XYZ file of C-alpha atoms in Angstrom:
727
model
C -12.634 24.276 -63.838
C -16.438 24.269 -63.076
C -17.695 26.479 -60.803
C -19.626 25.274 -57.623
C -23.129 26.202 -57.590
C -26.139 25.943 -54.945
C -29.305 23.896 -55.753
C -32.288 23.307 -53.500
C -34.676 21.061 -55.134
C -37.115 17.832 -54.028
C -35.567 14.386 -53.867
C -37.925 12.075 -55.994
C -36.167 8.971 -56.674
C -32.992 7.491 -54.913
C -31.746 5.230 -57.553
C -28.625 3.717 -55.697
C -27.347 3.792 -52.330
C -24.251 2.688 -50.677
C -25.777 1.843 -47.258
C -21.812 1.297 -45.647
C -20.915 4.910 -46.728
C -23.920 6.767 -48.065
C -22.768 7.458 -51.433
C -26.122 8.084 -53.667
C -27.255 8.393 -56.722
C -30.904 10.451 -56.836
C -33.216 12.056 -59.442
C -34.475 15.430 -57.746
C -36.292 18.450 -58.934
C -35.030 21.628 -58.519
C -37.490 23.842 -57.066
C -36.804 26.863 -59.719
C -37.118 24.711 -62.714
C -38.770 21.531 -61.714
C -36.768 19.611 -64.525
C -35.286 16.516 -63.432
C -31.793 16.276 -62.557
C -29.273 13.551 -61.252
C -27.415 14.310 -57.714
C -24.420 11.732 -56.822
C -22.403 12.287 -54.043
C -22.513 11.498 -50.243
C -25.900 12.213 -48.674
C -26.291 10.793 -45.237
C -29.456 10.634 -44.147
C -31.637 12.007 -47.165
C -35.122 10.037 -48.191
C -37.328 10.457 -50.892
C -39.323 13.498 -50.304
C -36.747 15.259 -48.597
C -35.841 18.803 -49.859
C -32.395 19.910 -49.875
C -29.577 22.601 -50.716
C -26.665 20.597 -52.156
C -23.413 22.728 -53.351
C -21.270 20.698 -56.051
C -20.149 21.377 -59.840
C -21.633 19.728 -62.915
C -19.938 16.807 -64.324
C -20.561 15.260 -68.092
C -20.352 11.363 -67.268
C -19.185 9.541 -70.500
C -22.057 6.724 -70.508
C -25.087 8.555 -68.025
C -24.547 12.349 -69.502
C -24.747 15.540 -66.692
C -24.609 14.783 -63.450
C -24.561 17.025 -60.086
C -21.772 16.246 -58.014
C -22.361 17.129 -54.364
C -19.574 18.625 -52.261
C -21.877 19.375 -49.424
C -25.510 19.597 -48.670
C -27.889 20.738 -46.050
C -31.322 18.904 -45.409
C -34.477 21.662 -45.346
C -37.442 21.014 -43.153
C -41.017 21.339 -45.015
C -43.000 24.156 -44.671
C -45.868 23.028 -46.432
C -48.634 20.948 -45.318
C -48.119 18.355 -48.138
C -44.318 18.607 -47.445
C -44.549 17.743 -43.641
C -46.616 14.761 -44.650
C -43.811 13.228 -46.951
C -41.439 14.312 -44.175
C -43.603 12.362 -41.559
C -43.764 9.487 -43.884
C -40.294 9.108 -44.744
C -39.453 9.388 -40.915
C -40.647 5.673 -40.867
C -42.232 5.422 -37.345
C -43.357 2.202 -36.317
C -47.322 2.692 -35.854
C -47.592 6.164 -37.452
C -50.169 4.979 -39.940
C -50.820 7.820 -42.954
C -54.518 8.160 -40.890
C -52.386 9.417 -37.918
C -50.158 11.546 -40.035
C -53.054 13.175 -41.333
C -54.459 13.588 -37.886
C -51.171 15.403 -36.456
C -51.106 17.687 -39.358
C -54.458 18.736 -39.345
C -54.132 19.694 -35.565
C -50.864 21.669 -35.613
C -50.860 22.400 -39.334
C -47.506 24.470 -40.686
C -46.522 24.277 -36.711
C -46.361 20.672 -36.590
C -42.602 19.919 -37.219
C -41.927 22.879 -34.424
C -44.387 21.110 -31.659
C -42.743 17.705 -32.134
C -39.150 19.421 -31.312
C -40.604 21.882 -28.875
C -43.485 20.716 -27.177
C -43.320 17.000 -27.606
C -45.933 16.523 -24.973
C -48.693 18.094 -27.060
C -48.730 14.998 -29.381
C -50.403 12.931 -26.814
C -53.198 15.265 -27.250
C -53.897 14.370 -30.838
C -56.399 11.501 -31.435
C -54.384 8.003 -31.905
C -51.316 9.397 -30.227
C -50.245 8.082 -27.038
C -47.387 8.388 -25.117
C -45.562 5.184 -26.605
C -46.226 6.436 -30.509
C -45.251 9.949 -29.096
C -42.256 8.855 -27.530
C -41.373 7.066 -31.142
C -41.898 10.153 -32.953
C -39.502 12.156 -30.932
C -36.874 9.910 -30.879
C -36.880 9.593 -34.347
C -36.988 13.201 -34.685
C -33.747 13.632 -32.464
C -32.155 11.121 -34.683
C -32.826 13.143 -37.925
C -31.407 16.362 -35.817
C -28.460 14.510 -34.656
C -27.594 13.880 -38.452
C -28.371 17.208 -39.477
C -26.175 18.524 -36.491
C -23.250 16.128 -37.791
C -23.904 17.281 -40.993
C -23.221 20.642 -40.482
C -20.527 20.241 -38.790
C -18.642 18.451 -40.839
C -19.158 20.444 -43.410
C -18.282 23.735 -41.532
C -15.015 22.215 -40.562
C -14.565 20.665 -44.045
C -14.342 16.763 -42.766
C -14.707 14.572 -45.893
C -18.361 13.905 -46.689
C -17.460 10.168 -47.345
C -17.147 9.409 -43.753
C -20.216 11.021 -42.306
C -21.998 7.821 -42.132
C -18.818 5.933 -40.480
C -18.455 9.038 -37.661
C -22.504 8.986 -36.939
C -22.486 4.935 -36.867
C -19.139 5.095 -34.195
C -19.981 8.164 -32.124
C -24.134 8.370 -32.610
C -25.455 11.284 -31.213
C -22.094 12.248 -29.269
C -20.271 12.775 -32.518
C -20.111 16.373 -32.600
C -19.289 16.704 -28.797
C -16.538 13.887 -29.204
C -14.523 15.394 -32.407
C -14.689 18.908 -30.349
C -12.887 17.494 -27.048
C -10.191 16.002 -29.264
C -10.657 16.170 -33.310
C -7.628 13.982 -33.584
C -9.446 10.922 -32.677
C -10.371 10.963 -36.302
C -7.216 9.784 -37.413
C -7.153 7.256 -34.976
C -10.451 5.705 -35.349
C -10.755 6.220 -39.095
C -6.967 5.582 -40.268
C -8.189 5.710 -43.726
C -8.957 9.473 -43.571
C -6.690 12.257 -44.929
C -4.669 13.523 -41.791
C -4.579 16.776 -43.807
C -8.258 17.161 -43.258
C -8.345 16.291 -39.626
C -5.040 18.670 -38.848
C -7.104 21.272 -40.898
C -10.148 20.806 -39.094
C -8.440 20.660 -35.660
C -6.476 23.612 -36.060
C -10.271 25.405 -37.090
C -11.352 24.374 -34.056
C -8.314 26.132 -32.221
C -6.208 23.498 -31.681
C -2.687 25.272 -31.201
C 0.192 24.409 -33.340
C 2.154 22.897 -30.461
C -0.830 21.071 -28.945
C 0.402 17.756 -27.408
C -2.785 16.427 -28.681
C -1.645 17.529 -32.207
C 2.080 16.449 -31.390
C 0.864 12.924 -30.640
C -1.419 12.838 -33.581
C 1.711 14.017 -36.070
C 4.064 11.801 -34.653
C 1.875 8.917 -34.916
C 1.011 9.806 -38.642
C 4.221 9.999 -39.314
C 5.075 6.560 -38.049
C 2.584 4.784 -39.434
C 3.793 6.354 -42.839
C 6.888 4.718 -42.236
C 5.291 1.524 -41.803
C 3.707 1.837 -45.026
C 7.304 2.210 -46.594
C 8.385 -1.002 -45.367
C 9.699 -0.108 -41.739
C 8.512 -1.893 -38.703
C 9.958 0.618 -36.613
C 11.322 4.297 -37.164
C 14.044 6.398 -35.418
C 12.876 9.225 -32.779
C 15.364 11.734 -34.198
C 13.731 10.692 -37.743
C 10.155 11.406 -36.624
C 11.301 14.578 -34.362
C 13.131 16.107 -37.586
C 9.747 15.477 -39.743
C 7.520 16.818 -37.293
C 9.170 20.475 -37.724
C 9.655 19.910 -41.274
C 6.105 18.754 -41.678
C 4.167 20.487 -39.677
C 5.810 23.165 -37.930
C 6.202 21.407 -34.425
C 8.934 23.123 -32.375
C 11.560 20.259 -30.990
C 10.942 21.382 -27.207
C 7.145 20.370 -27.647
C 7.658 16.838 -28.790
C 8.812 15.426 -25.341
C 4.933 15.802 -24.690
C 3.655 13.955 -27.578
C 6.033 11.039 -27.176
C 4.947 10.750 -23.558
C 0.964 11.264 -24.413
C 1.450 8.016 -26.930
C 3.130 6.263 -24.628
C 0.579 6.754 -21.741
C -2.114 5.705 -24.234
C -0.123 2.364 -25.128
C 0.015 3.321 -29.000
C 3.633 3.192 -29.051
C 6.911 1.741 -27.504
C 10.356 3.393 -27.525
C 13.153 1.229 -26.863
C 17.235 1.647 -27.508
C 17.508 0.954 -31.360
C 20.300 -1.668 -30.997
C 22.244 -1.572 -33.987
C 22.447 1.879 -34.161
C 23.785 3.951 -31.620
C 22.617 6.812 -29.487
C 19.290 6.213 -31.033
C 15.900 5.180 -29.538
C 13.395 2.978 -31.986
C 9.845 3.871 -31.993
C 7.094 1.262 -32.731
C 3.758 1.574 -33.079
C 2.256 -1.103 -30.340
C 0.872 -3.663 -32.820
C 3.914 -3.750 -34.868
C 6.300 -4.005 -31.431
C 3.764 -6.804 -30.049
C 3.945 -8.580 -33.762
C 7.806 -8.587 -33.844
C 8.417 -9.814 -29.907
C 5.568 -12.426 -30.227
C 6.942 -13.793 -33.503
C 10.375 -14.247 -31.954
C 9.181 -15.953 -28.785
C 7.107 -18.278 -31.070
C 9.588 -19.144 -33.549
C 12.289 -19.964 -30.632
C 9.947 -21.949 -28.660
C 8.839 -24.147 -31.843
C 12.295 -24.554 -32.601
C 13.149 -25.812 -29.388
C 10.906 -28.665 -29.699
C 12.242 -31.701 -31.024
C 10.525 -33.108 -33.749
C 9.802 -36.949 -33.650
C 9.151 -37.912 -37.296
C 10.361 -41.466 -38.818
C 13.525 -41.389 -40.242
C 13.530 -42.380 -43.972
C 16.848 -43.134 -45.705
C 17.748 -41.856 -48.572
C 16.805 -45.070 -50.577
C 13.026 -44.638 -49.265
C 13.016 -40.817 -50.175
C 14.199 -41.718 -53.817
C 11.750 -44.725 -54.185
C 8.722 -42.456 -52.838
C 9.340 -39.242 -54.903
C 9.907 -41.463 -58.014
C 6.790 -43.830 -57.387
C 4.432 -40.610 -56.668
C 6.296 -37.833 -58.930
C 8.537 -39.355 -61.849
C 11.014 -37.303 -60.312
C 14.761 -37.898 -60.043
C 16.137 -35.698 -57.510
C 19.746 -34.232 -56.876
C 22.027 -34.927 -54.084
C 21.404 -31.055 -52.576
C 17.549 -31.789 -52.557
C 18.286 -35.095 -51.118
C 19.964 -33.935 -48.601
C 17.407 -31.294 -47.959
C 15.007 -33.913 -47.580
C 16.913 -36.249 -45.307
C 17.669 -33.313 -42.662
C 14.477 -31.377 -43.008
C 12.325 -34.125 -41.603
C 14.003 -33.866 -38.167
C 13.353 -30.143 -37.379
C 10.531 -28.402 -36.731
C 11.582 -24.680 -38.160
C 12.786 -25.145 -41.592
C 13.566 -22.213 -43.931
C 14.059 -23.261 -47.961
C 15.363 -20.608 -50.049
C 16.766 -20.271 -54.025
C 16.509 -18.659 -57.177
C 14.705 -19.948 -60.303
C 15.304 -22.900 -61.571
C 17.092 -24.602 -58.350
C 14.273 -26.605 -57.558
C 12.129 -25.337 -54.925
C 9.094 -26.176 -56.316
C 10.000 -29.521 -56.917
C 11.184 -29.951 -53.353
C 7.728 -28.432 -51.879
C 5.992 -31.326 -54.333
C 8.412 -33.836 -52.869
C 8.100 -33.111 -49.461
C 4.209 -33.249 -49.646
C 4.581 -36.847 -50.966
C 7.069 -37.871 -48.209
C 4.274 -36.523 -45.496
C 1.653 -38.513 -46.948
C 3.652 -41.579 -47.255
C 4.214 -41.031 -43.577
C 0.693 -40.220 -43.187
C 1.461 -36.715 -41.889
C -1.602 -34.180 -42.784
C -0.572 -30.977 -44.106
C -1.780 -27.287 -44.856
C -0.481 -25.475 -47.746
C -0.428 -21.548 -48.036
C 0.834 -18.642 -49.924
C 0.293 -14.730 -49.376
C -1.838 -13.970 -52.471
C -4.370 -15.854 -54.286
C -2.584 -16.305 -57.501
C 0.368 -17.876 -55.356
C -1.904 -20.074 -53.687
C -3.336 -21.138 -56.852
C 0.247 -21.860 -58.311
C 1.256 -23.728 -55.417
C -1.651 -25.839 -55.727
C -1.322 -26.535 -59.386
C 2.218 -27.503 -58.931
C 1.983 -30.276 -56.092
C -1.904 -31.148 -56.871
C -2.702 -30.652 -53.165
C -4.957 -27.929 -52.089
C -3.519 -24.709 -50.857
C -5.328 -21.424 -49.584
C -4.329 -18.211 -49.007
C -2.709 -17.467 -45.477
C -5.531 -15.067 -44.853
C -8.103 -17.643 -45.449
C -6.130 -20.492 -43.979
C -6.186 -18.674 -40.460
C -9.914 -18.068 -41.362
C -9.819 -14.101 -40.950
C -13.164 -12.841 -39.402
C -14.652 -9.748 -41.368
C -17.079 -8.793 -38.120
C -13.870 -8.951 -35.632
C -11.021 -7.422 -38.388
C -9.164 -10.895 -36.728
C -8.458 -14.550 -37.568
C -10.253 -17.315 -35.631
C -7.344 -19.382 -35.695
C -4.762 -18.311 -33.413
C -3.550 -19.952 -30.115
C -6.678 -20.521 -28.752
C -7.857 -22.730 -31.579
C -4.632 -23.646 -33.797
C -4.251 -24.999 -37.238
C -4.846 -28.617 -37.172
C -1.704 -30.042 -38.935
C 1.320 -32.025 -38.949
C 3.024 -29.565 -41.101
C 2.692 -25.962 -42.361
C 4.206 -25.142 -45.498
C 4.019 -21.576 -46.613
C 5.287 -20.615 -50.332
C 6.660 -17.161 -51.535
C 7.311 -16.380 -47.922
C 9.416 -13.311 -48.950
C 6.131 -11.586 -49.485
C 5.111 -12.141 -45.889
C 5.168 -9.266 -43.597
C 6.007 -8.679 -40.015
C 2.014 -8.538 -38.827
C 1.131 -11.395 -40.887
C 3.748 -13.615 -39.414
C 2.896 -12.728 -36.217
C -0.567 -14.065 -36.980
C 0.745 -17.098 -38.616
C 2.943 -17.847 -36.070
C 0.283 -17.646 -33.524
C -1.692 -19.925 -34.855
C 0.882 -22.924 -35.761
C 0.726 -25.565 -33.363
C 3.280 -27.038 -31.298
C 2.764 -29.961 -32.502
C 3.263 -28.697 -36.138
C 6.546 -28.732 -38.174
C 6.723 -25.223 -40.321
C 8.167 -25.237 -43.419
C 9.080 -21.562 -44.988
C 9.659 -21.370 -48.534
C 11.129 -18.125 -50.451
C 13.775 -16.100 -52.452
C 14.995 -13.540 -50.590
C 16.324 -11.371 -53.221
C 13.166 -10.919 -54.640
C 11.560 -7.632 -53.725
C 10.428 -7.676 -49.909
C 7.258 -7.611 -48.835
C 4.464 -4.469 -49.590
C 3.838 -4.243 -45.550
C 6.351 -3.719 -43.330
C 9.538 -5.974 -42.288
C 11.422 -8.210 -44.299
C 10.794 -11.299 -42.066
C 11.934 -14.250 -44.409
C 15.696 -12.348 -44.736
C 15.647 -11.641 -41.125
C 15.045 -14.920 -40.043
C 17.677 -16.688 -42.474
C 20.007 -14.301 -41.639
C 19.612 -14.517 -37.778
C 21.223 -17.924 -38.364
C 18.748 -19.268 -35.807
C 16.840 -21.994 -37.868
C 17.681 -24.873 -39.911
C 18.076 -23.145 -43.569
C 19.017 -24.513 -46.726
C 19.973 -22.569 -49.548
C 19.191 -24.072 -52.994
C 22.153 -23.096 -55.897
C 22.800 -25.901 -58.356
C 20.457 -24.736 -61.557
C 19.081 -27.817 -62.955
C 20.059 -28.718 -66.443
C 16.316 -27.674 -68.057
C 16.435 -24.764 -66.051
C 20.164 -24.188 -67.817
C 18.672 -24.310 -71.178
C 16.551 -21.201 -70.168
C 17.752 -17.799 -71.193
C 15.107 -16.252 -68.917
C 16.639 -18.370 -65.837
C 20.094 -18.083 -66.250
C 19.520 -14.118 -67.147
C 17.895 -13.650 -63.456
C 20.831 -15.131 -61.904
C 23.251 -13.375 -63.771
C 21.156 -10.095 -62.892
C 21.379 -11.642 -59.421
C 24.841 -11.440 -59.160
C 25.190 -7.581 -61.367
C 25.857 -9.142 -64.192
C 24.150 -7.851 -67.729
C 22.151 -10.349 -68.955
C 22.922 -11.957 -72.445
C 21.472 -11.916 -75.609
C 20.964 -15.261 -76.736
C 21.705 -16.144 -80.122
C 18.880 -17.586 -82.275
C 19.139 -20.452 -85.467
C 17.156 -21.251 -88.336
C 16.028 -23.967 -86.171
C 15.020 -21.779 -83.690
C 14.439 -18.306 -84.853
C 12.706 -17.269 -81.540
C 14.277 -16.948 -78.162
C 12.549 -16.486 -74.698
C 14.739 -13.460 -73.912
C 15.394 -10.190 -75.699
C 16.771 -6.781 -74.676
C 15.717 -4.142 -77.267
C 17.615 -0.842 -77.036
C 15.313 2.125 -77.141
C 16.180 5.393 -75.987
C 13.446 8.161 -75.730
C 10.479 6.938 -73.209
C 7.937 8.074 -75.461
C 9.445 5.545 -78.409
C 9.493 2.908 -75.155
C 5.963 3.427 -74.812
C 4.865 3.276 -78.727
C 7.237 -0.081 -78.764
C 5.674 -1.683 -75.753
C 2.117 -1.315 -77.434
C 3.479 -2.459 -80.556
C 4.900 -5.717 -78.859
C 2.196 -6.593 -76.977
C -0.797 -6.014 -79.706
C 1.258 -7.027 -82.567
C 4.851 -8.735 -82.762
C 4.332 -11.096 -79.401
C 0.949 -12.372 -80.100
C 1.816 -12.910 -84.018
C 5.197 -14.473 -83.368
C 4.406 -16.391 -80.474
C 1.036 -16.703 -80.575
C 0.110 -15.439 -76.965
C -2.959 -13.833 -75.964
C -2.477 -10.087 -75.716
C -4.733 -9.471 -72.896
C -4.818 -13.002 -70.946
C -0.889 -13.926 -71.703
C 1.047 -11.023 -72.118
C 1.971 -8.513 -68.732
C 3.595 -5.296 -69.029
C 5.402 -4.689 -65.508
C 7.002 -1.320 -64.719
C 8.571 0.322 -62.111
C 6.440 3.151 -61.005
C 2.856 4.414 -61.668
C 3.862 8.114 -63.230
C 5.389 9.080 -66.140
C 5.287 8.193 -69.772
C 6.186 4.789 -69.177
C 4.165 4.093 -65.521
C 1.184 2.230 -65.405
C -1.279 4.850 -65.836
C 0.040 6.205 -69.139
C 0.785 2.667 -70.191
C -3.024 1.599 -69.050
C -4.109 4.023 -71.494
C -2.776 3.475 -74.267
C -2.839 -0.393 -74.071
C -6.420 -0.183 -73.084
C -6.600 1.731 -76.497
C -4.665 -0.461 -78.510
C -6.032 -3.842 -77.237
C -9.654 -2.883 -76.277
C -11.314 -0.087 -78.266
C -14.687 0.731 -77.332
C -16.806 3.189 -75.241
C -16.140 3.564 -72.131
C -18.919 1.950 -69.286
C -17.907 2.898 -66.000
C -15.351 5.212 -64.020
C -12.778 4.271 -61.563
C -9.177 5.153 -60.230
C -7.299 4.320 -63.336
C -9.511 5.538 -66.002
C -12.537 4.458 -67.909
C -13.091 0.719 -67.530
C -15.171 -1.049 -70.493
C -16.131 -4.857 -70.944
C -13.195 -6.825 -71.355
C -10.885 -4.532 -70.026
C -8.228 -6.774 -67.731
C -8.467 -5.182 -63.885
C -6.590 -5.382 -60.754
C -8.211 -5.687 -57.593
C -6.380 -2.865 -54.878
C -7.107 -4.420 -51.502
C -8.219 -7.135 -49.744
C -11.630 -7.188 -49.462
C -13.107 -10.366 -47.772
C -16.454 -10.084 -48.187
C -16.330 -10.500 -51.863
C -13.024 -12.788 -51.291
C -11.117 -11.117 -53.866
C -7.337 -9.976 -52.855
C -4.995 -7.049 -53.244
C -3.047 -8.148 -56.354
C -5.857 -10.339 -57.493
C -6.426 -9.781 -61.727
C -9.671 -10.374 -63.542
C -11.282 -9.293 -67.064
C -14.707 -7.107 -66.786
C -17.247 -9.378 -68.130
C -20.339 -7.128 -67.992
C -21.270 -3.302 -67.123
C -25.115 -2.895 -66.064
C -25.485 0.753 -66.548
C -28.749 0.990 -65.255
C -28.111 -0.676 -62.123
C -24.601 0.618 -62.140
C -23.163 -2.714 -61.188
C -19.977 -3.858 -62.827
C -19.163 -7.777 -63.062
C -15.505 -9.144 -63.359
C -14.402 -12.344 -63.640
C -11.587 -13.996 -61.706
C -10.587 -17.202 -62.413
C -14.177 -18.382 -63.580
C -15.549 -16.901 -60.748
C -17.719 -13.727 -61.121
C -17.709 -10.789 -58.736
C -19.916 -8.017 -58.580
C -18.923 -4.408 -57.984
C -21.287 -1.211 -57.407
C -20.361 2.484 -58.141
C -18.838 2.988 -54.910
C -16.665 -0.204 -55.076
C -15.135 0.834 -58.382
C -12.088 2.586 -56.375
C -10.927 -0.905 -55.502
C -10.399 -1.532 -59.413
C -7.040 -0.325 -61.725
C -6.314 -1.107 -65.140
C -4.347 -4.240 -64.973
C -2.617 -4.186 -68.636
C 0.488 -2.593 -66.927
C 1.397 -2.967 -63.310
C 3.979 -2.298 -60.896
C 6.552 -5.064 -60.393
C 5.786 -4.942 -56.939
C 2.059 -5.877 -57.532
C 3.459 -8.994 -59.997
C 5.424 -10.948 -56.688
C 3.773 -14.397 -56.284
C 2.801 -14.667 -59.658
C 4.049 -16.082 -63.303
C 2.930 -15.129 -66.877
C 3.436 -16.786 -70.030
C 5.455 -13.318 -71.256
C 6.504 -10.451 -69.492
C 7.208 -6.742 -71.099
C 9.556 -4.604 -69.022
C 10.338 -1.056 -69.683
C 13.237 0.174 -68.212
C 14.397 3.963 -68.648
C 15.972 6.685 -66.773
C 12.659 8.294 -65.549
C 12.830 5.059 -63.273
C 15.776 5.860 -61.629
C 14.382 6.096 -57.957
C 13.180 2.715 -58.159
C 15.973 1.132 -60.614
C 17.309 -1.818 -58.046
C 18.663 -5.025 -59.017
C 16.121 -6.952 -56.555
C 13.475 -5.397 -58.914
C 14.603 -6.653 -62.315
C 15.442 -9.597 -60.885
C 11.986 -9.895 -59.514
C 10.627 -8.889 -63.027
C 12.552 -11.051 -64.701
C 11.004 -14.175 -62.816
C 7.903 -13.342 -63.456
C 8.276 -14.380 -67.138
C 7.802 -18.221 -67.942
C 8.217 -18.416 -71.577
C 9.389 -14.733 -72.678
C 11.092 -11.807 -71.233
C 11.527 -8.547 -72.817
C 13.428 -5.612 -71.571
C 12.945 -2.833 -73.240
C 14.564 0.868 -72.529
C 18.287 2.154 -72.110
C 21.429 0.159 -71.413
C 21.936 3.003 -68.890
C 18.629 2.294 -67.048
C 19.856 -1.319 -66.932
C 23.225 -0.653 -65.903
C 22.104 1.489 -62.662
C 19.492 -1.381 -62.133
C 22.175 -3.796 -62.039
C 24.715 -1.245 -59.721
C 22.176 -0.551 -57.588
C 22.127 -3.718 -55.025
C 21.993 -1.194 -51.857
C 17.930 -0.678 -51.854
C 16.983 1.519 -48.697
C 17.391 -0.568 -45.651
C 14.605 -1.482 -44.137
C 14.298 -0.770 -40.293
C 13.593 -3.785 -38.786
C 14.402 -5.476 -35.262
C 13.657 -9.272 -35.908
C 17.039 -10.380 -36.683
C 18.445 -8.609 -33.502
C 15.678 -10.167 -31.354
C 15.969 -13.575 -32.818
C 19.946 -13.521 -32.339
C 19.921 -11.889 -28.758
C 16.989 -14.033 -27.486
C 15.762 -15.043 -24.804
C 15.038 -11.164 -24.593
């Protein structure tokens, strides 16, 4: 590990700066050597001409060579007349011309900055510096002092430098006093700041282990962690136990923490209806989402739907005319009945005709002159919905008009969606919060049709909304069970249904006429051998035998990130095999290269790129440190600090694949994956493949997944609330 060094240097040129978080790339001259070096790091408030003492380490970048990575820094005030002139110019004070700067420095010499700080009234004695300009100079000086004071405070308390700019924007000149009064305000106002850093800083400031402020912050941190694991609420006893285990908080101190959070309206505590003698603890937001969704769903469902009735013969004629499809009796029954219900739920496995049903619904609604809005949780799922229906479809966020400025949705109860029907596909991916916002925007004049497969993995966010709605038996639900003849010929569909019911998939027999199959299980014991064979399959065997492109057509899906057959390891070896070359950018997941398959990791509404979107790196501009990624023909730029939003995507987790389909899917299954081997995970992975699915690993791992039909139960109160409505 490189040893930390201190360097005092003058900033010569700022090459790049992210104005959001002040990540900076700058050339500077160390005072001792005068040789130009490159600094990279979070350097809030520094400008060209400033002198700083930086503490950090030397690191070698694959393309840009030696760079000094800054861990902390201290801006220094200039002591020479020339330095003071540069400093005053960099303050960028309106009206402070070069001529007036010369007059100031000529009057006060080396004491100029001291006069500005300690005797500001003296400035008006300088020719050309009146009271107005003098006040501007002092205010600019105070702002820089506030920044210097804040930087020193944050660095002394080991608060991450990446947050310094955001902290200053939020709290301004009162930042230090605000944090000193209540250090845990940082974890409330900046949820992405590591809680361990906030807790360490608070303890260093003298906050005792059982201080109610600390107890409240630790409880809220744990509660939000439970939401991150898919739970809508947590059991009070569980939070209390974890507070003791993880933070050393005594049980007698917990009551005050819960009381403080309830008083501040951050949490809601109520009886856990289905668990005796337990209390359910919600964040305020999730409690509001669950209760409001319950009320809106029942309110919608109670309203009659005055739609013109269509007989079966009319439906058959309309679908045949528009889609050239012959519907099954099951599908006809669904179409005939759903037109008279305001809330309709449709579920079913692959090959049961969910997509055909959506296409038919759109055709019928158009015949009736009804307007529709079609949406899905992800961009990929929305594009697929649009392709199969021939109608415009969008993400739910886009349909609700997410507002970057407010962090909310412009479509809501005050400005609802204008449509006779709102159709949501891949609804198993919709979490409790998003469903709340969706329902808030659905008009009481609209029908709501929700389609999804509840046997797939649940949403990444908290809740299991579609399953709760179906299991509550409060709404008209259609479960499609018949597998269509064409789908029956697909080994992928048949084996997916076998897996759904806990049966081992069958290896189809091949013939001379049909030498290739759509499904294979390749038994391979050692994880390292699994990794090697995955690379061989993706780089050679599948492309040569099936004609699939190794990057765009083949997707490796794995249960986890770590291990020899996790995403990190597989991406490294697949990149080396499929896209060898010199690395040209760095970020989470390793070095990025032109031609790499990459995935975006978080919703970025400004770039209009969303969590799970997959693209290809089309260009890396080393001079300007900008990387361009192409998503379905649309180019999106990433600067140096945006790269943490990307990872290599030759291999992705099964969770990230939800809502997508790929021509070919390769799924490694080993006993290294035991914590995540579940039937619904295997089922989800297999249903992502359209033309080829290959499982590779051990029979033992396959058997574990098939037998494990009891994935960790998510804590959710939606089903119970729906059943016992009115509340």
